[in-house]
Amino acid sequence: QTVKYTFGLEELEQRLAGYLSVPKVIVVAGDSDELPVVKKELGRAVVQQMKNRVRSGDVIAVAGGTTLASAAEMMVPDPRWQNTIFVPARGGLGEKVEIQANTISSAMAMKAQASYRLLHVPDQLSEDTRRSLMQEPGVQEVLDLLSTASIVVHGIGEAKTMAGRRTTSASLRSRLEEESAVAESFGYYVNQDGQVVHRENTVGLQWDELRRDQTVITVAGGSSKAKAIDAYMRYRPSSILITDEGAAKAILEQN
Ligand code: BG6
């Protein structure tokens, strides 16, 4: 069972929603940097919020990362998932298979007893290859589905951590540092003013395709992600932020 209603969390949720201008914020107790169980609670909260919003026939776009992997772990069958289709938000981003969007969205769908599609595109594409892959009927079908997604679920990474975790060239790493990248999401790296300093070359959902009528569920926790969450949330559309006490306090304290 969740320990969400410990004294003070609701106040943190309200203050953070005001500061970041997000319609809804959910804060789970603890700091996932320190306690792995907190990441499970983040995952549980993601599933709960998806369940609150989903309608029969919905397409759900799911990004990668360890936080979303824990959401997949927490997924259970429910009549509400009937007829839903889970689709990876982006193609490969140089991550380990276990935390790629393809793996996570298919794992979620299987646990939910829903259906899913895979996006068969390799990492590190040249621009020409990316363009021609997008013409492939199998890829095109998934991209068309993605454009109809009514729910998008994604994480936010700390820029340096993400560049280190992925197959990132030394020159790109130093450019990210020079340009003061602080956050990463969907393969986009941004500075603290929300400006894009680099975009990974893969197919899938692009930031400017996120629509106001979609439910965008953002999940990221741990005090080490405070700056990243701040930079992403203040400049990109999100309907719900799910975070933890460690990150929430650090964001409010640094301002
Ligand atoms: C990546 C996603 O796989 O995971 C990113 O593509 C996200 O959008 C990142 O920033 C977050 O990872 P984690 O492991 O910190 O949840």
mmCIF file of C-alpha atoms and ligand atoms in Angstrom:
data_model
loop_
_atom_site.group_PDB
_atom_site.id
_atom_site.type_symbol
_atom_site.label_atom_id
_atom_site.label_comp_id
_atom_site.label_asym_id
_atom_site.label_seq_id
_atom_site.Cartn_x
_atom_site.Cartn_y
_atom_site.Cartn_z
ATOM 1 C CA GLN A 1 0.000 0.000 0.000
ATOM 2 C CA THR A 2 1.117 3.494 -0.711
ATOM 3 C CA VAL A 3 2.315 5.875 2.011
ATOM 4 C CA LYS A 4 1.285 8.989 0.100
ATOM 5 C CA TYR A 5 -0.727 10.752 2.784
ATOM 6 C CA THR A 6 2.090 11.373 5.182
ATOM 7 C CA PHE A 7 1.773 14.888 6.592
ATOM 8 C CA GLY A 8 2.978 17.548 4.218
ATOM 9 C CA LEU A 9 2.831 15.779 0.849
ATOM 10 C CA GLU A 10 -0.405 17.402 -0.220
ATOM 11 C CA GLU A 11 1.004 20.806 0.556
ATOM 12 C CA LEU A 12 4.095 19.954 -1.502
ATOM 13 C CA GLU A 13 1.839 18.889 -4.385
ATOM 14 C CA GLN A 14 -0.022 22.198 -4.330
ATOM 15 C CA ARG A 15 3.078 24.346 -4.049
ATOM 16 C CA LEU A 16 4.807 22.479 -6.846
ATOM 17 C CA ALA A 17 1.735 22.634 -9.128
ATOM 18 C CA GLY A 18 1.699 26.403 -8.611
ATOM 19 C CA TYR A 19 5.415 26.867 -9.146
ATOM 20 C CA LEU A 20 5.604 24.691 -12.276
ATOM 21 C CA SER A 21 2.150 25.653 -13.620
ATOM 22 C CA VAL A 22 1.098 22.022 -14.020
ATOM 23 C CA PRO A 23 -2.598 21.170 -13.617
ATOM 24 C CA LYS A 24 -1.877 18.245 -11.287
ATOM 25 C CA VAL A 25 1.102 17.075 -9.243
ATOM 26 C CA ILE A 26 1.379 13.844 -7.281
ATOM 27 C CA VAL A 27 4.174 13.495 -4.758
ATOM 28 C CA VAL A 28 5.012 10.093 -3.264
ATOM 29 C CA ALA A 29 6.887 9.880 0.036
ATOM 30 C CA GLY A 30 10.677 9.480 0.134
ATOM 31 C CA ASP A 31 13.537 10.019 -2.293
ATOM 32 C CA SER A 32 14.056 7.444 -5.039
ATOM 33 C CA ASP A 33 17.770 8.340 -5.166
ATOM 34 C CA GLU A 34 18.055 6.847 -1.691
ATOM 35 C CA LEU A 35 15.391 4.155 -1.580
ATOM 36 C CA PRO A 36 14.603 1.938 -4.588
ATOM 37 C CA VAL A 37 11.139 1.208 -3.181
ATOM 38 C CA VAL A 38 10.188 4.849 -3.854
ATOM 39 C CA LYS A 39 10.627 4.224 -7.588
ATOM 40 C CA LYS A 40 8.095 1.420 -7.277
ATOM 41 C CA GLU A 41 5.677 3.873 -5.690
ATOM 42 C CA LEU A 42 6.242 6.247 -8.604
ATOM 43 C CA GLY A 43 5.422 3.355 -10.923
ATOM 44 C CA ARG A 44 2.287 2.520 -8.973
ATOM 45 C CA ALA A 45 1.127 6.144 -9.159
ATOM 46 C CA VAL A 46 1.721 6.194 -12.930
ATOM 47 C CA VAL A 47 -0.485 3.137 -13.436
ATOM 48 C CA GLN A 48 -3.185 4.668 -11.235
ATOM 49 C CA GLN A 49 -3.210 7.923 -13.204
ATOM 50 C CA MET A 50 -3.233 6.097 -16.534
ATOM 51 C CA LYS A 51 -6.191 4.064 -15.296
ATOM 52 C CA ASN A 52 -8.054 7.217 -14.248
ATOM 53 C CA ARG A 53 -7.731 8.700 -17.734
ATOM 54 C CA VAL A 54 -7.927 5.757 -20.138
ATOM 55 C CA ARG A 55 -10.931 5.059 -22.355
ATOM 56 C CA SER A 56 -11.703 2.031 -24.460
ATOM 57 C CA GLY A 57 -9.831 2.123 -27.760
ATOM 58 C CA ASP A 58 -7.208 4.601 -26.591
ATOM 59 C CA VAL A 59 -3.693 4.556 -27.987
ATOM 60 C CA ILE A 60 -1.115 5.003 -25.211
ATOM 61 C CA ALA A 61 2.403 6.192 -26.087
ATOM 62 C CA VAL A 62 5.078 5.037 -23.644
ATOM 63 C CA ALA A 63 8.701 6.255 -23.410
ATOM 64 C CA GLY A 64 11.658 4.385 -21.924
ATOM 65 C CA GLY A 65 13.745 4.561 -18.740
ATOM 66 C CA THR A 66 14.014 2.834 -15.384
ATOM 67 C CA THR A 67 11.112 4.789 -13.882
ATOM 68 C CA LEU A 68 8.732 3.650 -16.599
ATOM 69 C CA ALA A 69 10.112 0.139 -16.260
ATOM 70 C CA SER A 70 8.864 0.203 -12.679
ATOM 71 C CA ALA A 71 5.462 1.402 -13.906
ATOM 72 C CA ALA A 72 5.372 -1.637 -16.206
ATOM 73 C CA GLU A 73 6.148 -3.847 -13.194
ATOM 74 C CA MET A 74 3.175 -2.363 -11.351
ATOM 75 C CA MET A 75 0.717 -2.864 -14.208
ATOM 76 C CA VAL A 76 -2.160 -5.306 -13.567
ATOM 77 C CA PRO A 77 -5.069 -6.412 -15.760
ATOM 78 C CA ASP A 78 -8.188 -4.274 -15.517
ATOM 79 C CA PRO A 79 -11.291 -4.021 -17.728
ATOM 80 C CA ARG A 80 -10.262 -0.434 -18.471
ATOM 81 C CA TRP A 81 -7.314 -1.625 -20.575
ATOM 82 C CA GLN A 82 -9.585 -3.546 -22.923
ATOM 83 C CA ASN A 83 -9.092 -2.485 -26.549
ATOM 84 C CA THR A 84 -6.212 -0.162 -25.713
ATOM 85 C CA ILE A 85 -3.017 -0.211 -27.782
ATOM 86 C CA PHE A 86 0.391 0.497 -26.240
ATOM 87 C CA VAL A 87 2.933 2.049 -28.594
ATOM 88 C CA PRO A 88 6.570 3.073 -27.960
ATOM 89 C CA ALA A 89 6.940 6.860 -28.066
ATOM 90 C CA ARG A 90 10.370 6.772 -29.709
ATOM 91 C CA GLY A 91 12.645 4.359 -31.504
ATOM 92 C CA GLY A 92 15.963 3.245 -29.973
ATOM 93 C CA LEU A 93 17.971 5.870 -28.096
ATOM 94 C CA GLY A 94 21.068 3.833 -27.354
ATOM 95 C CA GLU A 95 19.732 2.393 -24.103
ATOM 96 C CA LYS A 96 19.895 -1.145 -22.739
ATOM 97 C CA VAL A 97 17.080 -3.271 -24.165
ATOM 98 C CA GLU A 98 15.337 -3.650 -20.766
ATOM 99 C CA ILE A 99 14.651 0.061 -20.532
ATOM 100 C CA GLN A 100 13.898 0.850 -24.154
ATOM 101 C CA ALA A 101 10.463 2.220 -25.000
ATOM 102 C CA ASN A 102 9.674 -0.868 -27.129
ATOM 103 C CA THR A 103 10.334 -3.232 -24.234
ATOM 104 C CA ILE A 104 8.447 -1.172 -21.698
ATOM 105 C CA SER A 105 5.341 -0.517 -23.742
ATOM 106 C CA SER A 106 5.088 -4.174 -24.761
ATOM 107 C CA ALA A 107 5.634 -5.293 -21.135
ATOM 108 C CA MET A 108 2.908 -2.915 -19.962
ATOM 109 C CA ALA A 109 0.512 -4.155 -22.618
ATOM 110 C CA MET A 110 1.158 -7.803 -21.818
ATOM 111 C CA LYS A 111 0.548 -7.257 -18.098
ATOM 112 C CA ALA A 112 -2.550 -5.206 -18.875
ATOM 113 C CA GLN A 113 -3.723 -7.884 -21.347
ATOM 114 C CA ALA A 114 -3.976 -5.190 -23.992
ATOM 115 C CA SER A 115 -2.355 -5.044 -27.415
ATOM 116 C CA TYR A 116 0.853 -3.365 -28.525
ATOM 117 C CA ARG A 117 2.961 -2.447 -31.542
ATOM 118 C CA LEU A 118 6.731 -2.345 -31.837
ATOM 119 C CA LEU A 119 8.784 0.301 -33.560
ATOM 120 C CA HIS A 120 11.550 -1.551 -35.382
ATOM 121 C CA VAL A 121 14.181 1.136 -35.786
ATOM 122 C CA PRO A 122 17.822 0.957 -34.738
ATOM 123 C CA ASP A 123 19.734 3.581 -32.742
ATOM 124 C CA GLN A 124 22.051 6.235 -34.134
ATOM 125 C CA LEU A 125 20.460 6.843 -37.502
ATOM 126 C CA SER A 126 21.806 9.088 -40.196
ATOM 127 C CA GLU A 127 19.267 11.638 -41.392
ATOM 128 C CA ASP A 128 18.887 9.819 -44.750
ATOM 129 C CA THR A 129 18.263 6.467 -43.109
ATOM 130 C CA ARG A 130 15.797 8.009 -40.695
ATOM 131 C CA ARG A 131 13.820 9.525 -43.546
ATOM 132 C CA SER A 132 13.718 6.331 -45.568
ATOM 133 C CA LEU A 133 12.802 4.200 -42.525
ATOM 134 C CA MET A 134 9.869 6.488 -41.891
ATOM 135 C CA GLN A 135 8.522 5.502 -45.327
ATOM 136 C CA GLU A 136 8.494 1.784 -44.401
ATOM 137 C CA PRO A 137 4.857 0.626 -44.094
ATOM 138 C CA GLY A 138 5.438 -1.112 -40.725
ATOM 139 C CA VAL A 139 7.086 1.982 -39.254
ATOM 140 C CA GLN A 140 4.546 4.297 -40.852
ATOM 141 C CA GLU A 141 1.682 2.346 -39.284
ATOM 142 C CA VAL A 142 3.121 2.822 -35.796
ATOM 143 C CA LEU A 143 3.857 6.504 -36.432
ATOM 144 C CA ASP A 144 0.252 6.990 -37.567
ATOM 145 C CA LEU A 145 -0.969 5.297 -34.387
ATOM 146 C CA LEU A 146 1.362 7.464 -32.312
ATOM 147 C CA SER A 147 -0.131 10.584 -33.796
ATOM 148 C CA THR A 148 -3.532 9.507 -32.447
ATOM 149 C CA ALA A 149 -2.300 8.750 -28.904
ATOM 150 C CA SER A 150 -4.580 10.199 -26.253
ATOM 151 C CA ILE A 151 -2.213 9.391 -23.392
ATOM 152 C CA VAL A 152 1.558 9.912 -23.447
ATOM 153 C CA VAL A 153 3.646 8.636 -20.529
ATOM 154 C CA HIS A 154 7.290 9.645 -20.233
ATOM 155 C CA GLY A 155 10.182 10.220 -17.862
ATOM 156 C CA ILE A 156 12.731 12.996 -17.502
ATOM 157 C CA GLY A 157 16.427 12.324 -17.166
ATOM 158 C CA GLU A 158 19.294 14.391 -15.791
ATOM 159 C CA ALA A 159 21.288 15.351 -18.913
ATOM 160 C CA LYS A 160 24.732 14.147 -17.861
ATOM 161 C CA THR A 161 23.388 10.873 -16.481
ATOM 162 C CA MET A 162 21.492 10.203 -19.694
ATOM 163 C CA ALA A 163 24.426 11.001 -21.955
ATOM 164 C CA GLY A 164 26.598 8.699 -19.837
ATOM 165 C CA ARG A 165 24.050 5.881 -19.914
ATOM 166 C CA ARG A 166 23.634 6.018 -23.663
ATOM 167 C CA THR A 167 26.068 5.458 -26.491
ATOM 168 C CA THR A 168 27.000 9.133 -26.701
ATOM 169 C CA SER A 169 30.144 10.318 -28.478
ATOM 170 C CA ALA A 170 32.775 12.250 -26.526
ATOM 171 C CA SER A 171 32.223 15.280 -28.745
ATOM 172 C CA LEU A 172 28.495 15.319 -28.053
ATOM 173 C CA ARG A 173 29.128 14.953 -24.333
ATOM 174 C CA SER A 174 31.369 17.970 -24.281
ATOM 175 C CA ARG A 175 28.909 19.966 -26.382
ATOM 176 C CA LEU A 176 26.127 19.131 -23.918
ATOM 177 C CA GLU A 177 28.355 20.354 -21.134
ATOM 178 C CA GLU A 178 29.346 23.534 -22.965
ATOM 179 C CA GLU A 179 25.728 24.299 -23.689
ATOM 180 C CA SER A 180 24.730 23.583 -20.073
ATOM 181 C CA ALA A 181 22.202 20.846 -20.854
ATOM 182 C CA VAL A 182 20.378 19.931 -17.636
ATOM 183 C CA ALA A 183 17.463 17.760 -18.719
ATOM 184 C CA GLU A 184 16.634 15.069 -21.245
ATOM 185 C CA SER A 185 13.329 13.675 -22.394
ATOM 186 C CA PHE A 186 12.236 11.783 -25.558
ATOM 187 C CA GLY A 187 15.838 12.164 -26.778
ATOM 188 C CA TYR A 188 15.788 15.975 -26.510
ATOM 189 C CA TYR A 189 18.379 17.684 -24.307
ATOM 190 C CA VAL A 190 17.507 21.120 -22.880
ATOM 191 C CA ASN A 191 19.203 23.811 -20.814
ATOM 192 C CA GLN A 192 17.685 25.358 -17.705
ATOM 193 C CA ASP A 193 15.715 27.830 -19.817
ATOM 194 C CA GLY A 194 14.055 24.950 -21.641
ATOM 195 C CA GLN A 195 15.939 25.583 -24.899
ATOM 196 C CA VAL A 196 16.749 22.479 -26.949
ATOM 197 C CA VAL A 197 20.521 22.050 -27.232
ATOM 198 C CA HIS A 198 20.467 18.639 -28.917
ATOM 199 C CA ARG A 199 17.980 16.144 -30.341
ATOM 200 C CA GLU A 200 18.786 12.442 -30.866
ATOM 201 C CA ASN A 201 18.098 11.262 -34.385
ATOM 202 C CA THR A 202 15.380 8.641 -34.068
ATOM 203 C CA VAL A 203 11.811 8.244 -35.235
ATOM 204 C CA GLY A 204 8.742 8.658 -33.067
ATOM 205 C CA LEU A 205 6.911 11.351 -31.204
ATOM 206 C CA GLN A 206 8.439 14.790 -31.567
ATOM 207 C CA TRP A 207 8.024 17.401 -28.866
ATOM 208 C CA ASP A 208 6.127 19.817 -31.049
ATOM 209 C CA GLU A 209 3.601 17.071 -31.761
ATOM 210 C CA LEU A 210 2.456 16.884 -28.154
ATOM 211 C CA ARG A 211 -1.096 18.186 -28.174
ATOM 212 C CA ARG A 212 -3.038 20.076 -25.544
ATOM 213 C CA ASP A 213 -5.906 17.598 -25.819
ATOM 214 C CA GLN A 214 -3.617 14.707 -24.878
ATOM 215 C CA THR A 215 -3.039 13.564 -21.346
ATOM 216 C CA VAL A 216 0.706 13.842 -20.882
ATOM 217 C CA ILE A 217 1.808 11.986 -17.760
ATOM 218 C CA THR A 218 5.337 12.938 -16.725
ATOM 219 C CA VAL A 219 7.135 10.882 -14.104
ATOM 220 C CA ALA A 220 10.519 11.635 -12.573
ATOM 221 C CA GLY A 221 11.800 11.477 -9.024
ATOM 222 C CA GLY A 222 14.959 11.708 -6.915
ATOM 223 C CA SER A 223 16.548 14.912 -5.632
ATOM 224 C CA SER A 224 19.306 14.569 -8.267
ATOM 225 C CA LYS A 225 16.678 15.285 -10.941
ATOM 226 C CA ALA A 226 15.434 18.546 -9.380
ATOM 227 C CA LYS A 227 17.026 20.852 -11.976
ATOM 228 C CA ALA A 228 16.032 18.545 -14.824
ATOM 229 C CA ILE A 229 12.399 18.384 -13.733
ATOM 230 C CA ASP A 230 12.300 22.140 -13.277
ATOM 231 C CA ALA A 231 13.775 22.826 -16.743
ATOM 232 C CA TYR A 232 11.460 20.394 -18.482
ATOM 233 C CA MET A 233 8.215 21.150 -16.668
ATOM 234 C CA ARG A 234 8.315 24.915 -16.949
ATOM 235 C CA TYR A 235 8.659 24.845 -20.724
ATOM 236 C CA ARG A 236 6.926 21.712 -22.056
ATOM 237 C CA PRO A 237 3.271 20.676 -21.931
ATOM 238 C CA SER A 238 2.369 18.170 -19.239
ATOM 239 C CA SER A 239 -0.973 17.348 -17.644
ATOM 240 C CA ILE A 240 0.282 15.494 -14.584
ATOM 241 C CA LEU A 241 3.667 15.393 -12.899
ATOM 242 C CA ILE A 242 4.318 12.385 -10.691
ATOM 243 C CA THR A 243 7.389 12.885 -8.553
ATOM 244 C CA ASP A 244 8.763 12.091 -5.108
ATOM 245 C CA GLU A 245 9.326 14.065 -1.945
ATOM 246 C CA GLY A 246 13.108 14.245 -2.519
ATOM 247 C CA ALA A 247 12.718 15.921 -5.913
ATOM 248 C CA ALA A 248 9.743 18.082 -4.877
ATOM 249 C CA LYS A 249 11.566 19.568 -1.892
ATOM 250 C CA ALA A 250 14.775 20.110 -3.854
ATOM 251 C CA ILE A 251 12.906 21.936 -6.646
ATOM 252 C CA LEU A 252 11.137 24.261 -4.215
ATOM 253 C CA GLU A 253 14.271 24.820 -2.129
ATOM 254 C CA GLN A 254 16.461 25.760 -5.082
ATOM 255 C CA ASN A 255 14.109 28.635 -5.900
HETATM 256 C C1 BG6 B 1 14.606 7.442 -21.334
HETATM 257 C C2 BG6 B 1 13.521 8.232 -21.947
HETATM 258 O O1 BG6 B 1 14.579 6.152 -21.781
HETATM 259 O O2 BG6 B 1 14.466 7.523 -19.928
HETATM 260 C C3 BG6 B 1 13.664 9.625 -21.518
HETATM 261 O O3 BG6 B 1 13.576 8.170 -23.358
HETATM 262 C C4 BG6 B 1 13.808 9.801 -20.023
HETATM 263 O O4 BG6 B 1 12.568 10.352 -22.001
HETATM 264 C C5 BG6 B 1 14.687 8.781 -19.386
HETATM 265 O O5 BG6 B 1 14.376 11.056 -19.779
HETATM 266 C C6 BG6 B 1 14.534 8.716 -17.868
HETATM 267 O O6 BG6 B 1 15.154 7.575 -17.378
HETATM 268 P P1 BG6 B 1 15.083 7.088 -15.879
HETATM 269 O O7 BG6 B 1 15.838 5.811 -15.871
HETATM 270 O O8 BG6 B 1 15.737 8.158 -15.073
HETATM 271 O O9 BG6 B 1 13.642 6.913 -15.549
#
